[in-house]
PDB file of C-alpha atoms in Angstrom:
ATOM      1  CA  MET A   1       0.000   0.000   0.000  1.00  0.00           C
ATOM      2  CA  ARG A   2       1.422   3.309  -1.054  1.00  0.00           C
ATOM      3  CA  ARG A   3       1.518   5.931   1.662  1.00  0.00           C
ATOM      4  CA  THR A   4       1.100   9.628   1.021  1.00  0.00           C
ATOM      5  CA  TYR A   5       2.481  12.253   3.332  1.00  0.00           C
ATOM      6  CA  ARG A   6       1.239  15.743   3.897  1.00  0.00           C
ATOM      7  CA  ARG A   7       3.727  18.512   3.583  1.00  0.00           C
ATOM      8  CA  ARG A   8       4.475  19.827   7.047  1.00  0.00           C
ATOM      9  CA  ALA A   9       2.934  23.206   7.690  1.00  0.00           C
ATOM     10  CA  ARG A  10       5.334  26.081   8.356  1.00  0.00           C
ATOM     11  CA  PRO A  11       3.122  28.838   9.756  1.00  0.00           C
ATOM     12  CA  VAL A  12       6.017  30.939  11.060  1.00  0.00           C
ATOM     13  CA  TRP A  13       7.775  30.828   7.718  1.00  0.00           C
ATOM     14  CA  GLU A  14       4.632  31.647   5.729  1.00  0.00           C
ATOM     15  CA  ARG A  15       4.033  34.736   7.849  1.00  0.00           C
ATOM     16  CA  VAL A  16       7.524  36.094   7.410  1.00  0.00           C
ATOM     17  CA  ARG A  17       8.487  34.931   3.891  1.00  0.00           C
ATOM     18  CA  GLU A  18       6.895  37.796   1.962  1.00  0.00           C
ATOM     19  CA  ARG A  19       8.455  40.439   4.181  1.00  0.00           C
ATOM     20  CA  LEU A  20      11.844  38.672   4.042  1.00  0.00           C
ATOM     21  CA  GLU A  21      11.836  38.684   0.238  1.00  0.00           C
ATOM     22  CA  VAL A  22      11.030  42.417   0.223  1.00  0.00           C
ATOM     23  CA  LEU A  23      13.933  43.155   2.565  1.00  0.00           C
ATOM     24  CA  VAL A  24      16.330  41.123   0.433  1.00  0.00           C
ATOM     25  CA  ALA A  25      15.226  42.905  -2.751  1.00  0.00           C
ATOM     26  CA  ASP A  26      15.607  46.329  -1.103  1.00  0.00           C
ATOM     27  CA  TRP A  27      19.076  45.464   0.188  1.00  0.00           C
ATOM     28  CA  GLU A  28      20.527  44.632  -3.225  1.00  0.00           C
ATOM     29  CA  PRO A  29      22.845  45.623  -4.692  1.00  0.00           C
ATOM     30  CA  PRO A  30      25.007  46.469  -1.653  1.00  0.00           C
ATOM     31  CA  THR A  31      26.976  49.690  -1.780  1.00  0.00           C
ATOM     32  CA  ILE A  32      30.017  48.815   0.315  1.00  0.00           C
ATOM     33  CA  ALA A  33      31.239  45.685   2.066  1.00  0.00           C
ATOM     34  CA  LYS A  34      29.992  46.853   5.466  1.00  0.00           C
ATOM     35  CA  GLN A  35      26.453  47.089   4.092  1.00  0.00           C
ATOM     36  CA  GLN A  36      26.334  43.664   2.449  1.00  0.00           C
ATOM     37  CA  LEU A  37      23.385  41.442   3.132  1.00  0.00           C
ATOM     38  CA  THR A  38      23.877  38.915   5.952  1.00  0.00           C
ATOM     39  CA  GLY A  39      21.621  36.570   7.859  1.00  0.00           C
ATOM     40  CA  VAL A  40      22.344  38.413  11.104  1.00  0.00           C
ATOM     41  CA  ARG A  41      21.271  41.765   9.655  1.00  0.00           C
ATOM     42  CA  LEU A  42      18.103  40.264   8.197  1.00  0.00           C
ATOM     43  CA  HIS A  43      17.295  38.576  11.497  1.00  0.00           C
ATOM     44  CA  ARG A  44      17.787  41.811  13.414  1.00  0.00           C
ATOM     45  CA  ALA A  45      15.606  43.792  10.998  1.00  0.00           C
ATOM     46  CA  LEU A  46      12.767  41.269  11.175  1.00  0.00           C
ATOM     47  CA  ARG A  47      12.878  41.055  14.956  1.00  0.00           C
ATOM     48  CA  GLU A  48      12.739  44.846  15.194  1.00  0.00           C
ATOM     49  CA  GLU A  49       9.556  44.743  13.084  1.00  0.00           C
ATOM     50  CA  GLY A  50       8.014  42.228  15.451  1.00  0.00           C
ATOM     51  CA  TYR A  51       8.501  39.007  13.453  1.00  0.00           C
ATOM     52  CA  GLN A  52       9.370  35.918  15.481  1.00  0.00           C
ATOM     53  CA  ILE A  53      11.812  33.882  13.420  1.00  0.00           C
ATOM     54  CA  GLY A  54      15.025  32.028  14.155  1.00  0.00           C
ATOM     55  CA  LEU A  55      18.389  32.879  12.689  1.00  0.00           C
ATOM     56  CA  THR A  56      18.798  29.298  11.393  1.00  0.00           C
ATOM     57  CA  MET A  57      15.700  29.617   9.211  1.00  0.00           C
ATOM     58  CA  ILE A  58      17.061  32.797   7.625  1.00  0.00           C
ATOM     59  CA  HIS A  59      20.416  31.168   6.915  1.00  0.00           C
ATOM     60  CA  GLU A  60      18.623  28.239   5.246  1.00  0.00           C
ATOM     61  CA  TYR A  61      16.669  30.699   3.091  1.00  0.00           C
ATOM     62  CA  LEU A  62      19.843  32.525   1.987  1.00  0.00           C
ATOM     63  CA  ARG A  63      21.660  29.266   1.161  1.00  0.00           C
ATOM     64  CA  GLU A  64      18.761  28.059  -0.984  1.00  0.00           C
ATOM     65  CA  ARG A  65      18.515  31.447  -2.675  1.00  0.00           C
ATOM     66  CA  ARG A  66      22.220  31.410  -3.570  1.00  0.00           C
ATOM     67  CA  ARG A  67      21.927  27.850  -4.856  1.00  0.00           C
ATOM     68  CA  GLN A  68      19.008  28.718  -7.149  1.00  0.00           C
ATOM     69  CA  ARG A  69      20.719  31.801  -8.531  1.00  0.00           C
ATOM     70  CA  ALA A  70      24.094  30.153  -9.149  1.00  0.00           C
ATOM     71  CA  GLU A  71      24.773  29.385 -12.809  1.00  0.00           C
ATOM     72  CA  VAL A  72      26.289  25.979 -13.424  1.00  0.00           C
ATOM     73  CA  TYR A  73      29.100  25.675 -15.974  1.00  0.00           C
ATOM     74  CA  VAL A  74      29.868  22.309 -17.561  1.00  0.00           C
ATOM     75  CA  PRO A  75      33.329  21.756 -19.079  1.00  0.00           C
ATOM     76  CA  LEU A  76      33.041  21.464 -22.864  1.00  0.00           C
ATOM     77  CA  VAL A  77      34.620  18.597 -24.785  1.00  0.00           C
ATOM     78  CA  HIS A  78      35.078  19.289 -28.500  1.00  0.00           C
ATOM     79  CA  ARG A  79      35.467  16.458 -31.010  1.00  0.00           C
ATOM     80  CA  ALA A  80      37.297  16.646 -34.312  1.00  0.00           C
ATOM     81  CA  GLY A  81      35.202  18.365 -36.979  1.00  0.00           C
ATOM     82  CA  ASP A  82      32.286  18.718 -34.607  1.00  0.00           C
ATOM     83  CA  GLU A  83      31.936  22.419 -33.876  1.00  0.00           C
ATOM     84  CA  ALA A  84      32.922  25.879 -35.077  1.00  0.00           C
ATOM     85  CA  HIS A  85      32.220  29.300 -33.543  1.00  0.00           C
ATOM     86  CA  VAL A  86      31.506  32.245 -35.841  1.00  0.00           C
ATOM     87  CA  ASP A  87      31.327  35.991 -35.259  1.00  0.00           C
ATOM     88  CA  PHE A  88      31.955  39.477 -36.630  1.00  0.00           C
ATOM     89  CA  PHE A  89      34.257  41.984 -34.901  1.00  0.00           C
ATOM     90  CA  GLU A  90      34.481  45.721 -35.503  1.00  0.00           C
ATOM     91  CA  VAL A  91      38.027  46.899 -36.302  1.00  0.00           C
ATOM     92  CA  THR A  92      39.763  50.046 -37.586  1.00  0.00           C
ATOM     93  CA  VAL A  93      42.046  49.877 -40.654  1.00  0.00           C
ATOM     94  CA  GLU A  94      43.921  52.315 -42.886  1.00  0.00           C
ATOM     95  CA  LEU A  95      42.526  52.505 -46.419  1.00  0.00           C
ATOM     96  CA  ASN A  96      43.937  54.964 -48.968  1.00  0.00           C
ATOM     97  CA  GLY A  97      45.624  56.929 -46.199  1.00  0.00           C
ATOM     98  CA  GLU A  98      42.465  57.225 -44.083  1.00  0.00           C
ATOM     99  CA  TRP A  99      41.417  55.314 -40.977  1.00  0.00           C
ATOM    100  CA  GLN A 100      38.087  53.604 -41.508  1.00  0.00           C
ATOM    101  CA  LYS A 101      35.847  51.177 -39.691  1.00  0.00           C
ATOM    102  CA  ALA A 102      35.796  47.630 -41.044  1.00  0.00           C
ATOM    103  CA  TRP A 103      34.407  44.264 -39.998  1.00  0.00           C
ATOM    104  CA  LYS A 104      36.394  41.094 -39.371  1.00  0.00           C
ATOM    105  CA  PHE A 105      34.655  37.784 -40.046  1.00  0.00           C
ATOM    106  CA  LEU A 106      36.111  34.966 -37.933  1.00  0.00           C
ATOM    107  CA  LEU A 107      35.333  31.239 -38.006  1.00  0.00           C
ATOM    108  CA  ARG A 108      37.224  29.058 -35.515  1.00  0.00           C
ATOM    109  CA  LEU A 109      37.271  25.251 -35.265  1.00  0.00           C
ATOM    110  CA  MET A 110      37.029  24.448 -31.558  1.00  0.00           C
ATOM    111  CA  TYR A 111      38.812  21.082 -31.612  1.00  0.00           C
ATOM    112  CA  SER A 112      41.917  21.947 -33.633  1.00  0.00           C
ATOM    113  CA  GLY A 113      42.006  25.698 -33.058  1.00  0.00           C
ATOM    114  CA  ARG A 114      42.338  26.310 -36.809  1.00  0.00           C
ATOM    115  CA  GLU A 115      40.648  29.497 -37.913  1.00  0.00           C
ATOM    116  CA  PHE A 116      39.894  31.791 -40.805  1.00  0.00           C
ATOM    117  CA  ALA A 117      39.580  35.592 -40.718  1.00  0.00           C
ATOM    118  CA  TRP A 118      38.627  38.031 -43.483  1.00  0.00           C
ATOM    119  CA  LEU A 119      37.999  41.772 -43.541  1.00  0.00           C
ATOM    120  CA  TYR A 120      34.860  43.362 -44.981  1.00  0.00           C
ATOM    121  CA  GLN A 121      33.695  46.937 -45.377  1.00  0.00           C
ATOM    122  CA  ARG A 122      30.218  46.068 -44.101  1.00  0.00           C
ATOM    123  CA  CYS A 123      28.726  43.627 -41.635  1.00  0.00           C
ATOM    124  CA  ASP A 124      25.889  42.511 -43.895  1.00  0.00           C
ATOM    125  CA  THR A 125      24.372  39.362 -45.349  1.00  0.00           C
ATOM    126  CA  VAL A 126      26.692  39.307 -48.379  1.00  0.00           C
ATOM    127  CA  ALA A 127      29.794  39.479 -46.165  1.00  0.00           C
ATOM    128  CA  PHE A 128      28.339  36.897 -43.766  1.00  0.00           C
ATOM    129  CA  LEU A 129      27.662  34.336 -46.511  1.00  0.00           C
ATOM    130  CA  ASP A 130      30.902  35.051 -48.366  1.00  0.00           C
ATOM    131  CA  GLY A 131      32.890  34.568 -45.156  1.00  0.00           C
ATOM    132  CA  HIS A 132      31.483  31.054 -44.740  1.00  0.00           C
ATOM    133  CA  ALA A 133      32.264  30.080 -48.326  1.00  0.00           C
ATOM    134  CA  ARG A 134      35.842  31.358 -48.066  1.00  0.00           C
ATOM    135  CA  ALA A 135      36.369  29.734 -44.642  1.00  0.00           C
ATOM    136  CA  PHE A 136      35.134  26.294 -45.723  1.00  0.00           C
ATOM    137  CA  ALA A 137      37.274  26.431 -48.872  1.00  0.00           C
ATOM    138  CA  TYR A 138      40.359  27.486 -46.925  1.00  0.00           C
ATOM    139  CA  LEU A 139      39.894  24.915 -44.142  1.00  0.00           C
ATOM    140  CA  GLY A 140      39.108  22.141 -46.610  1.00  0.00           C
ATOM    141  CA  GLY A 141      35.902  20.987 -44.931  1.00  0.00           C
ATOM    142  CA  VAL A 142      32.731  21.893 -43.057  1.00  0.00           C
ATOM    143  CA  PRO A 143      32.079  21.366 -39.322  1.00  0.00           C
ATOM    144  CA  ARG A 144      28.989  19.483 -38.232  1.00  0.00           C
ATOM    145  CA  ARG A 145      27.563  22.566 -36.550  1.00  0.00           C
ATOM    146  CA  CYS A 146      28.336  26.280 -36.266  1.00  0.00           C
ATOM    147  CA  ILE A 147      27.432  28.437 -33.276  1.00  0.00           C
ATOM    148  CA  TYR A 148      26.465  32.117 -33.629  1.00  0.00           C
ATOM    149  CA  ASP A 149      25.084  35.123 -31.837  1.00  0.00           C
ATOM    150  CA  ASN A 150      21.615  36.077 -32.990  1.00  0.00           C
ATOM    151  CA  LEU A 151      22.980  37.991 -35.973  1.00  0.00           C
ATOM    152  CA  PRO A 152      20.425  39.702 -38.253  1.00  0.00           C
ATOM    153  CA  ALA A 153      22.108  38.056 -41.237  1.00  0.00           C
ATOM    154  CA  ALA A 154      21.268  34.641 -39.761  1.00  0.00           C
ATOM    155  CA  VAL A 155      18.144  35.137 -37.630  1.00  0.00           C
ATOM    156  CA  HIS A 156      15.040  36.738 -39.097  1.00  0.00           C
ATOM    157  CA  LYS A 157      13.158  36.707 -35.791  1.00  0.00           C
ATOM    158  CA  ILE A 158      12.826  34.807 -32.510  1.00  0.00           C
ATOM    159  CA  VAL A 159       9.398  33.343 -31.754  1.00  0.00           C
ATOM    160  CA  GLY A 160       8.872  31.585 -28.441  1.00  0.00           C
ATOM    161  CA  GLY A 161      12.587  30.932 -28.107  1.00  0.00           C
ATOM    162  CA  GLU A 162      12.771  29.414 -31.604  1.00  0.00           C
ATOM    163  CA  ARG A 163      14.941  31.074 -34.252  1.00  0.00           C
ATOM    164  CA  LYS A 164      13.443  31.710 -37.671  1.00  0.00           C
ATOM    165  CA  LEU A 165      16.406  31.773 -40.042  1.00  0.00           C
ATOM    166  CA  THR A 166      16.758  34.196 -42.915  1.00  0.00           C
ATOM    167  CA  ARG A 167      16.057  32.588 -46.275  1.00  0.00           C
ATOM    168  CA  ARG A 168      19.599  33.034 -47.609  1.00  0.00           C
ATOM    169  CA  PHE A 169      21.307  31.721 -44.469  1.00  0.00           C
ATOM    170  CA  GLU A 170      18.992  28.713 -44.368  1.00  0.00           C
ATOM    171  CA  ALA A 171      19.957  28.016 -47.991  1.00  0.00           C
ATOM    172  CA  LEU A 172      23.656  28.277 -47.078  1.00  0.00           C
ATOM    173  CA  ALA A 173      23.294  25.785 -44.191  1.00  0.00           C
ATOM    174  CA  SER A 174      21.374  23.391 -46.428  1.00  0.00           C
ATOM    175  CA  HIS A 175      23.998  23.629 -49.167  1.00  0.00           C
ATOM    176  CA  TYR A 176      26.956  22.917 -46.862  1.00  0.00           C
ATOM    177  CA  LEU A 177      24.962  20.526 -44.633  1.00  0.00           C
ATOM    178  CA  PHE A 178      25.876  21.981 -41.225  1.00  0.00           C
ATOM    179  CA  GLU A 179      23.617  22.601 -38.240  1.00  0.00           C
ATOM    180  CA  PRO A 180      23.284  26.280 -37.217  1.00  0.00           C
ATOM    181  CA  CYS A 181      23.102  26.742 -33.427  1.00  0.00           C
ATOM    182  CA  PHE A 182      22.732  29.961 -31.444  1.00  0.00           C
ATOM    183  CA  ALA A 183      23.990  31.313 -28.151  1.00  0.00           C
ATOM    184  CA  ARG A 184      21.572  32.518 -25.519  1.00  0.00           C
ATOM    185  CA  VAL A 185      20.662  36.183 -25.831  1.00  0.00           C
ATOM    186  CA  GLY A 186      23.219  38.284 -23.959  1.00  0.00           C
ATOM    187  CA  GLU A 187      25.430  35.295 -23.110  1.00  0.00           C
ATOM    188  CA  GLY A 188      28.665  35.862 -25.015  1.00  0.00           C
ATOM    189  CA  HIS A 189      30.511  33.222 -23.045  1.00  0.00           C
ATOM    190  CA  ASP A 190      28.421  30.532 -24.775  1.00  0.00           C
ATOM    191  CA  LYS A 191      30.939  30.901 -27.613  1.00  0.00           C
ATOM    192  CA  GLY A 192      33.880  32.215 -25.644  1.00  0.00           C
ATOM    193  CA  GLY A 193      36.416  30.520 -27.929  1.00  0.00           C
ATOM    194  CA  VAL A 194      35.766  32.822 -30.854  1.00  0.00           C
ATOM    195  CA  GLU A 195      35.154  35.862 -28.620  1.00  0.00           C
ATOM    196  CA  SER A 196      38.583  35.672 -26.984  1.00  0.00           C
ATOM    197  CA  ARG A 197      40.365  34.783 -30.239  1.00  0.00           C
ATOM    198  CA  GLY A 198      38.697  37.631 -32.101  1.00  0.00           C
ATOM    199  CA  LYS A 199      40.006  40.114 -29.550  1.00  0.00           C
ATOM    200  CA  ALA A 200      43.477  38.559 -29.676  1.00  0.00           C
ATOM    201  CA  ILE A 201      43.682  38.868 -33.480  1.00  0.00           C
ATOM    202  CA  ARG A 202      42.598  42.493 -33.248  1.00  0.00           C
ATOM    203  CA  LEU A 203      45.414  43.219 -30.775  1.00  0.00           C
ATOM    204  CA  GLN A 204      48.071  41.194 -32.629  1.00  0.00           C
ATOM    205  CA  HIS A 205      47.363  42.148 -36.246  1.00  0.00           C
ATOM    206  CA  LEU A 206      45.253  45.300 -36.322  1.00  0.00           C
ATOM    207  CA  ARG A 207      47.174  47.863 -34.278  1.00  0.00           C
ATOM    208  CA  SER A 208      49.319  50.755 -35.605  1.00  0.00           C
ATOM    209  CA  ARG A 209      51.594  49.459 -38.418  1.00  0.00           C
ATOM    210  CA  ALA A 210      49.951  46.000 -38.504  1.00  0.00           C
ATOM    211  CA  ALA A 211      46.572  47.560 -39.238  1.00  0.00           C
ATOM    212  CA  ARG A 212      47.705  48.159 -42.827  1.00  0.00           C
ATOM    213  CA  VAL A 213      47.801  44.447 -43.700  1.00  0.00           C
ATOM    214  CA  SER A 214      45.606  43.103 -46.456  1.00  0.00           C
ATOM    215  CA  PRO A 215      42.637  40.849 -45.683  1.00  0.00           C
ATOM    216  CA  ARG A 216      44.424  37.880 -47.295  1.00  0.00           C
ATOM    217  CA  SER A 217      47.250  38.028 -44.726  1.00  0.00           C
ATOM    218  CA  LEU A 218      44.744  37.512 -41.899  1.00  0.00           C
ATOM    219  CA  ARG A 219      43.973  33.957 -42.936  1.00  0.00           C
ATOM    220  CA  CYS A 220      45.158  31.594 -40.167  1.00  0.00           C
TER     221      CYS A 220
END
């Protein structure tokens, strides 16, 4: 016979929970270390308002709150030919004696670290598609999937968390038979490999004298 158990009532906690959550919200973000939120300060504030609650219960609440808010990171294991990260980076180059803004397309294979970079005058659909074609030709193959930000050249719109691809990018993925994947909105570290490498190339090859190199010399 299967037994069912009632959840134990917590009348003290139910009375104080709403007020406790308000105090925590008002206390954040702290201004200086001496004003940081602690269980002792919360306990004192609640007792001064007439709430009868133990310090242990407050500490349990804060531990659970920190646990729920903590983001878990799982180490990534990349397999040969499995994944590439792709992005555009804004750079400044000298063209005909004048400094101008340009865009660097970068595709990086996450297993081998091989990469391809090319400079474009605009960050548009033509440059985006051309960068893929040049990268795949240079690298001599196509990864199983490519990971992107939600670039306008790739994503037409997001509906209920689902990406609707632009017609031309969908045709590109179908032609080369790779799976397009996308980072979470505002989470650049989802493709940190290409983010950090893009900044490194900008520092190594696109500063002062090195900024005058031709796009062809940026191929890696």
